[in-house]
XYZ file of C-alpha atoms in Angstrom:
693
model
C 93.470 52.598 83.811
C 93.112 50.699 87.062
C 91.083 47.500 86.882
C 88.358 46.892 89.449
C 90.302 44.317 91.468
C 93.483 46.477 91.366
C 91.680 49.440 92.902
C 90.159 47.298 95.654
C 93.529 45.681 96.411
C 95.157 49.107 96.738
C 92.599 50.176 99.339
C 92.798 46.868 101.243
C 96.611 47.187 101.493
C 96.373 50.156 103.848
C 92.795 49.687 105.113
C 92.090 45.953 105.677
C 88.679 46.782 107.171
C 87.429 48.543 103.999
C 84.091 47.295 102.641
C 85.159 45.402 99.518
C 81.598 44.885 98.320
C 80.810 48.606 98.563
C 83.957 49.527 96.623
C 83.083 47.005 93.903
C 79.536 48.345 93.707
C 80.803 51.936 93.328
C 83.193 50.907 90.537
C 80.414 49.114 88.639
C 77.994 52.014 89.265
C 80.284 54.614 87.664
C 81.025 52.333 84.682
C 77.301 51.727 84.099
C 76.228 55.360 84.544
C 78.898 56.819 82.248
C 78.248 53.995 79.786
C 79.460 54.857 76.269
C 80.534 58.433 77.081
C 83.959 59.352 75.711
C 86.640 61.818 76.778
C 88.415 64.185 74.392
C 91.233 61.635 74.215
C 88.832 58.968 72.938
C 89.097 56.930 76.159
C 85.934 55.755 77.938
C 84.761 58.522 80.248
C 84.712 56.270 83.308
C 88.507 55.996 83.042
C 88.690 59.523 84.501
C 86.870 58.871 87.839
C 88.757 55.582 88.158
C 92.104 57.382 87.784
C 91.004 60.037 90.294
C 90.169 57.244 92.741
C 93.648 55.816 92.073
C 95.189 59.164 93.053
C 93.206 59.009 96.297
C 94.604 55.542 97.048
C 98.132 56.916 96.578
C 97.306 59.217 99.499
C 95.844 56.276 101.468
C 92.481 57.947 101.997
C 89.439 56.262 103.517
C 86.868 54.285 101.516
C 84.255 57.082 101.570
C 86.726 59.335 99.766
C 87.594 56.602 97.240
C 83.886 56.036 96.496
C 83.341 59.803 96.183
C 86.172 59.963 93.645
C 84.533 57.166 91.631
C 81.124 58.895 91.677
C 82.173 62.559 91.525
C 80.971 63.119 87.921
C 77.895 60.886 87.890
C 75.448 63.561 89.087
C 76.869 66.225 86.768
C 77.311 64.156 83.600
C 74.762 61.311 83.821
C 71.121 60.808 84.771
C 72.065 59.860 88.333
C 70.854 62.123 91.162
C 72.116 62.856 94.649
C 69.129 60.888 95.922
C 70.306 57.863 93.911
C 73.796 58.176 95.373
C 72.442 58.466 98.917
C 70.178 55.434 98.428
C 73.035 53.259 97.142
C 76.030 54.554 99.119
C 74.705 56.424 102.157
C 74.316 60.095 103.220
C 78.017 60.753 103.892
C 79.094 59.822 100.366
C 76.109 61.725 98.923
C 77.156 64.857 100.806
C 80.733 64.547 99.551
C 79.638 63.951 95.949
C 77.294 66.940 96.127
C 80.171 69.104 97.369
C 82.303 68.222 94.345
C 79.467 68.394 91.826
C 78.938 71.609 89.884
C 75.554 73.313 89.971
C 73.541 72.315 86.910
C 71.375 75.439 87.044
C 74.331 77.766 86.468
C 75.551 76.240 83.198
C 73.973 79.104 81.222
C 75.587 81.849 83.306
C 78.415 84.043 81.939
C 81.856 82.464 82.393
C 82.941 84.502 85.439
C 79.601 84.089 87.202
C 79.584 80.345 86.572
C 83.145 79.994 87.864
C 82.294 82.079 90.941
C 79.167 80.085 91.769
C 81.075 76.826 91.393
C 83.790 78.189 93.654
C 81.258 79.437 96.212
C 79.569 76.024 96.486
C 82.901 74.242 96.534
C 84.304 76.404 99.358
C 81.195 75.992 101.486
C 81.263 72.207 101.039
C 84.997 72.177 101.743
C 84.453 73.999 105.018
C 82.211 71.142 106.146
C 84.494 68.330 104.974
C 88.014 68.785 103.614
C 87.802 65.520 101.696
C 85.782 67.485 99.119
C 88.912 69.537 98.445
C 91.151 66.471 98.175
C 88.881 64.851 95.572
C 88.535 68.110 93.649
C 92.303 68.623 93.525
C 92.843 65.063 92.243
C 90.051 65.602 89.698
C 91.706 68.779 88.437
C 95.173 67.220 88.389
C 94.027 64.333 86.183
C 92.147 66.748 83.900
C 95.340 68.780 83.525
C 97.312 65.637 82.653
C 94.925 65.013 79.746
C 94.369 68.674 78.798
C 96.431 68.381 75.608
C 93.694 66.191 74.086
C 91.281 69.163 73.960
C 91.453 70.628 70.444
C 90.153 74.140 71.236
C 93.187 76.228 72.341
C 90.993 78.893 73.992
C 89.329 76.246 76.155
C 92.723 74.799 77.091
C 93.977 78.230 78.146
C 90.806 78.946 80.124
C 91.139 75.696 82.080
C 94.872 76.305 82.578
C 94.253 79.847 83.872
C 91.590 78.636 86.308
C 94.016 75.955 87.509
C 96.832 78.462 87.972
C 94.630 81.026 89.745
C 92.487 78.785 91.961
C 93.429 75.121 92.233
C 97.241 75.243 92.372
C 97.075 77.877 95.163
C 94.477 75.781 97.022
C 96.816 72.788 96.797
C 99.620 74.947 98.207
C 97.426 76.209 101.046
C 96.778 72.645 102.247
C 100.437 71.735 101.816
C 100.038 69.458 98.788
C 103.147 70.742 97.034
C 103.438 67.756 94.684
C 99.978 68.502 93.307
C 100.701 72.249 93.207
C 103.965 71.864 91.274
C 102.495 69.504 88.664
C 99.406 71.697 88.175
C 101.572 74.805 87.748
C 103.859 73.054 85.283
C 100.986 71.746 83.134
C 99.178 75.120 83.224
C 102.415 76.983 82.420
C 102.861 74.820 79.306
C 99.462 76.024 78.004
C 99.628 79.665 79.101
C 103.237 80.430 78.118
C 104.167 77.776 75.544
C 107.136 79.705 74.130
C 108.679 80.349 77.571
C 108.014 76.720 78.549
C 109.831 75.402 75.486
C 112.832 77.717 75.952
C 113.307 76.878 79.647
C 112.840 73.126 79.224
C 115.390 73.099 76.382
C 117.866 75.071 78.520
C 117.394 72.617 81.381
C 117.947 69.703 79.023
C 121.206 71.325 77.849
C 122.287 71.715 81.484
C 121.603 68.024 82.134
C 123.735 67.031 79.145
C 126.681 69.184 80.316
C 126.213 68.430 84.015
C 128.755 65.570 84.106
C 127.482 64.415 87.487
C 127.662 67.803 89.224
C 124.367 67.340 91.095
C 125.524 64.002 92.506
C 128.874 65.528 93.447
C 127.293 68.410 95.375
C 124.881 66.046 97.140
C 127.816 63.783 98.106
C 129.830 66.739 99.478
C 126.864 67.888 101.584
C 126.259 64.352 102.901
C 129.967 63.901 103.703
C 130.137 67.214 105.598
C 127.125 66.217 107.694
C 128.452 62.691 108.289
C 131.610 64.234 109.787
C 129.310 65.891 112.348
C 127.851 62.501 113.252
C 124.548 63.048 111.440
C 122.810 60.222 109.605
C 121.002 62.028 106.784
C 119.679 61.503 103.297
C 120.542 64.093 100.631
C 118.832 64.494 97.253
C 119.405 67.061 94.521
C 116.917 68.224 91.924
C 116.462 71.085 89.499
C 113.655 73.557 90.044
C 110.737 73.063 87.696
C 110.325 75.417 84.681
C 107.459 77.471 86.112
C 109.445 78.254 89.292
C 112.412 79.371 87.168
C 110.182 81.469 84.908
C 108.594 83.228 87.910
C 112.023 84.080 89.293
C 113.124 85.427 85.904
C 109.957 87.559 85.658
C 110.104 88.884 89.240
C 113.800 89.770 89.140
C 113.915 90.750 85.450
C 116.811 88.360 84.866
C 117.758 86.230 81.840
C 118.095 82.466 82.284
C 121.893 82.694 82.420
C 121.777 84.873 85.543
C 119.558 82.518 87.556
C 122.210 81.007 89.779
C 120.197 78.782 92.137
C 118.463 76.494 89.645
C 119.571 73.466 91.656
C 117.965 72.670 95.030
C 119.001 70.030 97.544
C 116.982 68.390 100.290
C 118.471 67.070 103.529
C 116.325 64.627 105.533
C 117.097 64.002 109.211
C 115.628 61.883 111.994
C 114.419 64.665 114.326
C 114.096 68.487 114.507
C 117.230 68.826 116.690
C 119.298 67.246 113.903
C 117.864 69.797 111.455
C 119.443 72.654 113.406
C 122.693 70.729 113.898
C 122.857 70.116 110.131
C 122.222 73.791 109.446
C 125.067 74.851 111.733
C 127.464 72.383 110.114
C 126.608 73.526 106.581
C 127.032 77.194 107.516
C 130.460 76.417 108.975
C 131.518 74.335 105.968
C 130.160 76.485 103.144
C 129.717 80.248 102.914
C 126.014 81.060 103.137
C 124.132 83.869 101.377
C 123.019 86.501 103.944
C 119.300 87.173 104.080
C 118.368 83.857 102.439
C 117.729 81.867 105.640
C 114.168 80.973 106.686
C 113.086 78.940 109.700
C 109.713 77.303 109.005
C 110.227 74.719 111.761
C 109.870 77.106 114.693
C 107.341 79.164 112.714
C 105.449 76.837 110.332
C 103.442 78.151 107.408
C 99.654 78.256 107.702
C 99.412 75.019 105.735
C 101.618 73.148 108.214
C 104.777 73.305 106.068
C 107.927 72.908 108.210
C 111.523 73.133 106.987
C 114.752 75.131 107.242
C 115.767 76.977 104.068
C 119.230 78.357 103.358
C 121.320 79.217 100.310
C 125.028 78.291 100.124
C 127.931 79.191 97.848
C 129.430 76.032 96.359
C 132.966 76.388 94.976
C 132.681 80.115 95.829
C 130.550 80.879 92.769
C 127.556 78.572 92.444
C 124.499 79.279 94.583
C 122.861 76.174 95.977
C 119.489 76.185 97.769
C 119.244 73.663 100.625
C 116.100 72.574 102.484
C 116.563 70.720 105.789
C 113.679 68.810 107.377
C 112.823 65.524 109.078
C 111.469 62.590 107.070
C 108.075 63.047 108.706
C 108.066 66.746 107.808
C 108.968 65.877 104.229
C 105.969 63.570 103.876
C 103.663 66.218 105.322
C 105.193 68.963 103.176
C 104.689 67.041 99.952
C 101.105 65.906 100.550
C 99.925 68.203 103.354
C 96.738 67.212 105.143
C 96.398 64.094 103.030
C 99.750 62.765 104.299
C 98.436 62.249 107.827
C 94.703 62.062 107.192
C 92.786 59.954 109.674
C 89.223 61.066 109.231
C 86.779 60.508 112.068
C 83.197 61.577 112.297
C 82.840 64.998 113.838
C 86.367 66.145 113.021
C 86.731 69.650 111.715
C 89.649 71.483 110.042
C 92.462 72.101 112.510
C 94.736 75.127 112.895
C 96.778 74.169 109.848
C 93.820 75.169 107.687
C 92.352 77.968 109.785
C 92.474 80.106 106.627
C 89.275 78.275 105.612
C 87.367 80.442 108.055
C 88.602 83.522 106.193
C 87.488 82.041 102.874
C 84.006 81.355 104.218
C 83.772 84.955 105.484
C 84.750 86.102 101.999
C 82.002 83.943 100.464
C 79.461 85.550 102.805
C 80.704 89.108 102.252
C 81.262 89.087 98.471
C 78.482 90.824 96.584
C 78.884 89.352 93.089
C 80.920 86.976 90.941
C 83.679 89.479 90.211
C 84.219 90.285 93.880
C 84.206 86.635 94.954
C 86.861 85.638 92.415
C 88.992 88.703 93.214
C 88.842 88.247 96.997
C 89.437 84.492 96.856
C 92.511 84.858 94.658
C 93.882 87.469 97.059
C 93.260 85.154 100.007
C 94.935 82.048 98.624
C 97.677 83.170 96.304
C 100.232 85.577 97.710
C 103.704 85.424 99.223
C 103.636 85.726 103.002
C 105.249 87.710 105.799
C 104.931 87.244 109.569
C 103.578 89.897 111.937
C 102.829 89.733 115.668
C 100.315 91.164 118.106
C 101.776 92.843 121.247
C 101.043 89.591 123.151
C 103.074 87.533 120.685
C 100.317 85.924 118.607
C 101.598 85.239 115.099
C 99.702 86.111 111.893
C 100.825 85.327 108.380
C 100.031 88.117 105.939
C 100.604 88.637 102.215
C 103.481 90.877 101.198
C 102.310 94.495 101.047
C 99.715 93.993 103.805
C 98.937 97.041 105.931
C 97.824 97.600 109.513
C 94.183 97.476 108.347
C 94.775 94.073 106.734
C 96.352 92.919 109.998
C 93.361 94.133 112.043
C 90.913 92.203 109.845
C 93.165 89.128 110.024
C 92.971 89.201 113.836
C 89.168 89.592 113.799
C 86.611 91.130 111.465
C 85.130 93.237 114.284
C 88.576 94.618 115.177
C 89.136 95.621 111.559
C 85.780 97.398 111.445
C 86.606 99.420 114.607
C 90.163 100.385 113.635
C 91.092 104.047 113.968
C 94.899 103.864 114.268
C 97.895 101.572 114.647
C 101.258 101.316 116.361
C 103.932 99.413 114.449
C 106.885 98.428 116.624
C 105.714 100.926 119.251
C 105.400 103.918 116.905
C 102.192 105.515 115.646
C 102.111 104.915 111.891
C 99.563 105.631 109.113
C 97.087 102.829 108.531
C 98.302 102.454 104.930
C 101.885 101.609 106.059
C 103.024 98.248 104.551
C 104.130 95.727 107.181
C 107.553 94.077 107.218
C 108.529 90.621 108.392
C 108.557 90.472 112.212
C 106.651 93.723 112.843
C 104.705 93.992 116.102
C 101.349 95.615 115.357
C 99.024 97.137 117.948
C 95.601 98.167 116.644
C 93.863 101.176 118.187
C 90.094 100.829 118.000
C 86.937 102.794 118.739
C 83.437 101.442 119.242
C 82.040 104.287 117.099
C 84.373 103.689 114.144
C 83.311 102.230 110.800
C 85.295 100.879 107.831
C 86.202 103.655 105.398
C 85.720 103.450 101.643
C 89.197 104.966 101.143
C 90.776 101.857 102.740
C 90.066 99.969 99.526
C 92.849 102.049 97.993
C 95.549 100.283 100.020
C 94.350 97.025 101.620
C 95.572 93.875 99.842
C 93.891 90.909 101.566
C 90.689 89.427 100.225
C 89.199 89.259 103.720
C 89.734 92.991 104.358
C 88.428 94.061 100.939
C 85.323 91.878 101.265
C 84.562 93.130 104.796
C 85.060 96.809 103.868
C 82.885 96.565 100.782
C 80.184 94.783 102.745
C 80.233 97.413 105.513
C 80.030 100.256 102.984
C 77.128 98.567 101.215
C 75.286 97.992 104.506
C 75.780 101.634 105.510
C 74.468 102.809 102.152
C 71.577 100.343 102.414
C 70.635 101.741 105.828
C 70.726 105.294 104.447
C 68.584 104.316 101.447
C 66.112 102.491 103.709
C 65.853 105.590 105.933
C 64.998 107.692 102.886
C 62.491 105.014 101.919
C 60.788 105.287 105.311
C 60.369 109.057 104.856
C 58.974 108.589 101.355
C 56.688 105.841 102.673
C 55.263 108.236 105.260
C 54.518 110.755 102.489
C 52.810 108.046 100.432
C 50.682 106.964 103.403
C 49.464 110.539 103.944
C 47.913 110.493 100.474
C 45.829 107.396 101.210
C 42.133 107.733 102.111
C 42.488 105.780 105.371
C 44.798 105.392 108.321
C 47.391 102.642 107.969
C 48.325 100.292 110.818
C 51.057 97.690 111.325
C 48.870 94.913 109.946
C 48.345 96.778 106.654
C 52.084 97.423 106.332
C 52.842 93.736 106.955
C 50.263 92.732 104.308
C 51.728 95.254 101.853
C 55.177 93.771 102.416
C 53.800 90.309 101.653
C 51.918 91.497 98.534
C 55.090 93.096 97.176
C 56.945 89.818 97.881
C 59.501 91.148 100.356
C 60.716 89.090 103.299
C 61.023 92.057 105.673
C 59.537 95.552 105.976
C 63.113 96.892 105.815
C 63.500 95.349 102.347
C 60.402 97.194 101.179
C 61.706 100.487 102.557
C 64.986 99.937 100.735
C 63.127 99.291 97.483
C 61.099 102.501 97.944
C 64.212 104.544 98.731
C 66.087 103.174 95.710
C 63.161 103.885 93.345
C 62.531 100.219 92.631
C 58.894 100.742 93.581
C 56.620 103.513 92.316
C 54.239 105.424 94.608
C 51.347 103.754 92.789
C 52.732 100.251 93.526
C 53.104 101.030 97.224
C 49.671 102.615 97.554
C 48.022 99.711 95.765
C 49.828 97.212 98.013
C 48.701 98.995 101.194
C 45.100 99.688 100.104
C 44.132 97.673 97.016
C 42.052 99.771 94.623
C 43.197 103.104 96.052
C 44.931 104.155 92.804
C 42.001 103.505 90.470
C 41.200 107.197 90.038
C 44.802 108.426 89.962
C 46.270 109.682 86.674
C 48.826 107.262 85.327
C 51.516 109.889 84.696
C 52.303 112.887 86.827
C 52.791 116.056 84.807
C 56.349 117.292 84.641
C 58.212 120.438 83.845
C 55.949 122.986 85.549
C 57.554 126.414 85.912
C 59.216 127.524 89.130
C 57.494 130.186 91.190
C 58.891 131.871 94.285
C 56.718 133.213 97.106
C 57.974 136.346 98.848
C 59.136 138.301 95.755
C 57.290 141.334 94.419
C 55.902 140.733 90.905
C 58.481 141.370 88.163
C 61.542 141.104 90.402
C 64.295 139.102 88.693
C 65.792 136.099 90.504
C 68.290 133.320 89.807
C 69.006 129.986 91.480
C 72.455 130.038 93.101
C 75.124 127.901 91.394
C 76.875 127.140 94.691
C 74.071 125.030 96.192
C 71.653 124.430 93.260
C 68.389 124.635 95.247
C 65.471 122.572 93.966
C 61.764 122.727 94.805
C 61.317 121.222 98.241
C 64.472 122.778 99.745
C 64.092 125.460 102.387
C 65.292 128.613 100.633
C 66.325 132.188 101.314
C 67.090 135.098 98.962
C 69.979 137.547 98.832
C 69.568 140.864 96.996
C 72.607 141.182 94.694
C 73.222 144.492 92.904
C 72.880 144.062 89.159
C 71.495 140.560 89.495
C 68.334 140.822 91.494
C 67.570 138.166 94.089
C 69.828 135.133 94.325
C 68.000 132.066 95.698
C 70.040 129.788 98.053
C 69.253 126.645 100.006
C 69.026 127.571 103.679
C 72.053 125.430 104.562
C 74.298 126.785 101.776
C 77.823 127.491 103.023
C 78.090 130.545 100.759
C 75.455 132.351 102.833
C 78.176 133.067 105.383
C 79.680 135.516 102.864
C 76.465 137.473 102.530
C 75.355 138.090 106.112
C 75.421 141.867 105.599
C 73.328 141.714 102.441
C 69.621 142.294 102.236
C 68.009 138.931 103.012
C 64.598 137.988 101.625
C 62.459 135.246 103.194
C 61.316 132.993 100.342
C 59.432 129.778 99.688
C 58.513 127.792 96.616
C 55.233 128.251 94.821
C 52.676 125.476 95.313
C 53.273 123.815 91.947
C 56.934 124.637 91.377
C 58.682 121.805 89.555
C 61.939 121.593 87.612
C 65.488 122.655 88.540
C 69.130 121.626 88.235
C 70.672 119.387 90.922
C 74.422 118.904 91.229
C 75.886 115.615 92.445
C 79.316 114.304 93.391
C 79.490 110.634 92.306
C 82.358 108.173 92.905
C 82.328 105.229 90.474
C 84.333 102.031 90.649
C 87.026 102.099 87.971
C 85.825 99.204 85.835
C 84.147 98.727 82.486
C 80.463 99.674 82.285
C 80.123 101.758 85.470
C 79.620 105.050 83.586
C 76.892 103.423 81.486
C 75.250 102.074 84.657
C 75.220 105.590 86.166
C 73.630 106.990 82.987
C 71.075 104.183 83.152
C 70.077 105.235 86.691
C 69.390 108.768 85.430
C 67.385 107.436 82.475
C 65.282 105.091 84.602
C 64.448 108.033 86.894
C 63.464 110.334 83.990
C 66.325 112.762 84.507
C 68.446 114.530 81.890
C 72.212 115.022 82.308
C 73.094 118.677 81.696
C 76.811 118.532 82.485
C 79.328 115.781 83.394
C 82.921 116.400 84.525
C 85.608 113.955 85.666
C 87.143 115.699 88.689
C 89.452 113.046 90.151
C 91.022 109.836 88.886
C 92.317 107.210 91.344
C 93.328 103.576 90.716
C 90.183 102.017 92.208
C 87.772 104.983 91.661
C 86.748 107.806 89.304
C 84.991 110.877 90.751
C 82.471 112.858 88.647
C 80.564 116.111 89.154
C 77.186 115.817 87.437
C 74.411 118.375 86.826
C 70.987 116.818 86.225
C 67.440 118.032 85.608
C 65.067 117.154 88.458
C 61.471 117.934 89.270
C 61.846 118.563 92.994
C 63.674 117.466 96.141
C 61.831 114.139 96.297
C 62.870 113.390 92.714
C 66.511 114.286 93.473
C 66.430 112.160 96.646
C 65.165 109.153 94.689
C 67.973 109.519 92.149
C 70.621 109.685 94.903
C 69.096 106.605 96.541
C 69.137 104.710 93.241
C 72.771 105.654 92.674
C 73.771 104.462 96.152
C 71.978 101.183 95.528
C 73.900 100.571 92.292
C 76.860 98.175 92.240
C 78.684 100.628 89.957
C 78.584 103.496 92.484
C 80.876 103.680 95.495
C 79.503 106.994 96.793
C 76.842 109.536 95.749
C 76.200 112.896 97.455
C 74.489 116.132 96.630
C 76.663 119.216 96.302
């Protein structure tokens, strides 16, 4: 562990103007606050924030970041508060510490919800100041280095999985490849211990039988480039076990068939020398077609720049070579932190423009499950390059479609997409894009995102935006139903109702907006009695508490004794406009006035019908699309139960990867009752779509 004076000396080496007294005070503060707390390893707890601060000095970060690293656990794990931190170290440090600190109020949440809320707060803080991310990554890296001290294997695996899914990809997205590789390696050891042991033993065997082969290849590459007048440095290294394991899994190959385990790095003085070195190597050694990538002319989103190629050495061994300048190498290994010069008012530059997408995802995600899913999609996928017709470049995950591309350009463009041209040809929106495709999006101001798009889009931003648009559309429909039901409720009141009364009712029911109240009425979250009482207090005193149910159906317009049946094609319920058809051997068949089957009976004897005054009770048929995940069927059944409706028949009619479609027959009292049930279904997180048949 770094001593107090050692930490201060490290900072003063690269920042002579740093406030030595403030650094000393922060060191003492964290030691005092953590006091006698111990880590799983038995070490004093304050050794952890001190080591995290040491990692920050390795990156030569400013004193505010160093102090944040020292204090990052004080608010979460001690009696210190953000107010204490601000009083002692200023508002900037307090804001940074708050960004790294987990929310204390969510400690009792389920695991996924807690992880999602932590991630949500972290991403929002990171969007304001990227130093939050740098401290968090160092915090996680040091925790991973000491993970083996935790005795509970399930806890170790949970932390390792979170690191692999969230923090290693975040490190990659800001170009901190050294952090990413070490996190992946340490997480891999916990998640796949058997595979880790096998691969590390194989690598050790290769080292023992290498007999200087790596040095020999590096020397041959350096000599070939020296003959071309290039002053370069060449280093060889083996790929780390997790990288090898991924390649084995993706290509379904055994270890023996992985030919490019060795990778070599060539460092030059300037970008022009990079291309000269590439040409010389391709003339000296045979190169593998299709394995060349130019990240200098087209850098990755995280600012990574390098030339990649694969060569045949001695006509049999594949050798991966990366060519870059020394400056590029420093940036590639430590990303933003390698050239960090923080000034007040700075904001993330183009190299981390993906942050804007993450913040949109935070805003659009409806729950913990969606947030985690969308964020993982946004930060952890292999990339391809696609272009707009004007030449603007967008990096997309492999498998991305034209719809993903439209949302990547702009959320509004994605929402208005109706078609796409890929390389000048009209193609289906679900067509996967290839590297270098030119994509032209055809839009319409009247278009809306379609629920079916969720079946093929792959980016977190697109999925979040589509789901949000679908929810907003359903919310508007439910609110519109609520307004109609509200008007019916108002008619039953003993007095006229004005805007002031409606505003007061909204306040009494504790809604922020009138629209929220209408949505609650439409989704059956409020009873008629609640609404009436909120509008005119005391108006429900004489009302019976329960409305009678199950009254018999009566039809006006039929002679006494004439048999009738409710048509199975449209399932009319009391409240629908109805018409009768005289069917031989059946009697009168009752249809809803808008039933499509009526077109087949235009020559039949029509009977003008209406419901009796107190007709209640019928069968309604619904088409319901559920999300294909655990518990959605139970949630649908719960909606029926809460609305006092019996399920008569349930049939699974279509099964798709993201959705299951059901046809459901339910007992309802009347049209208003059926409308409330449909509204409640549309308001449920389990239901993607609900319509009456």
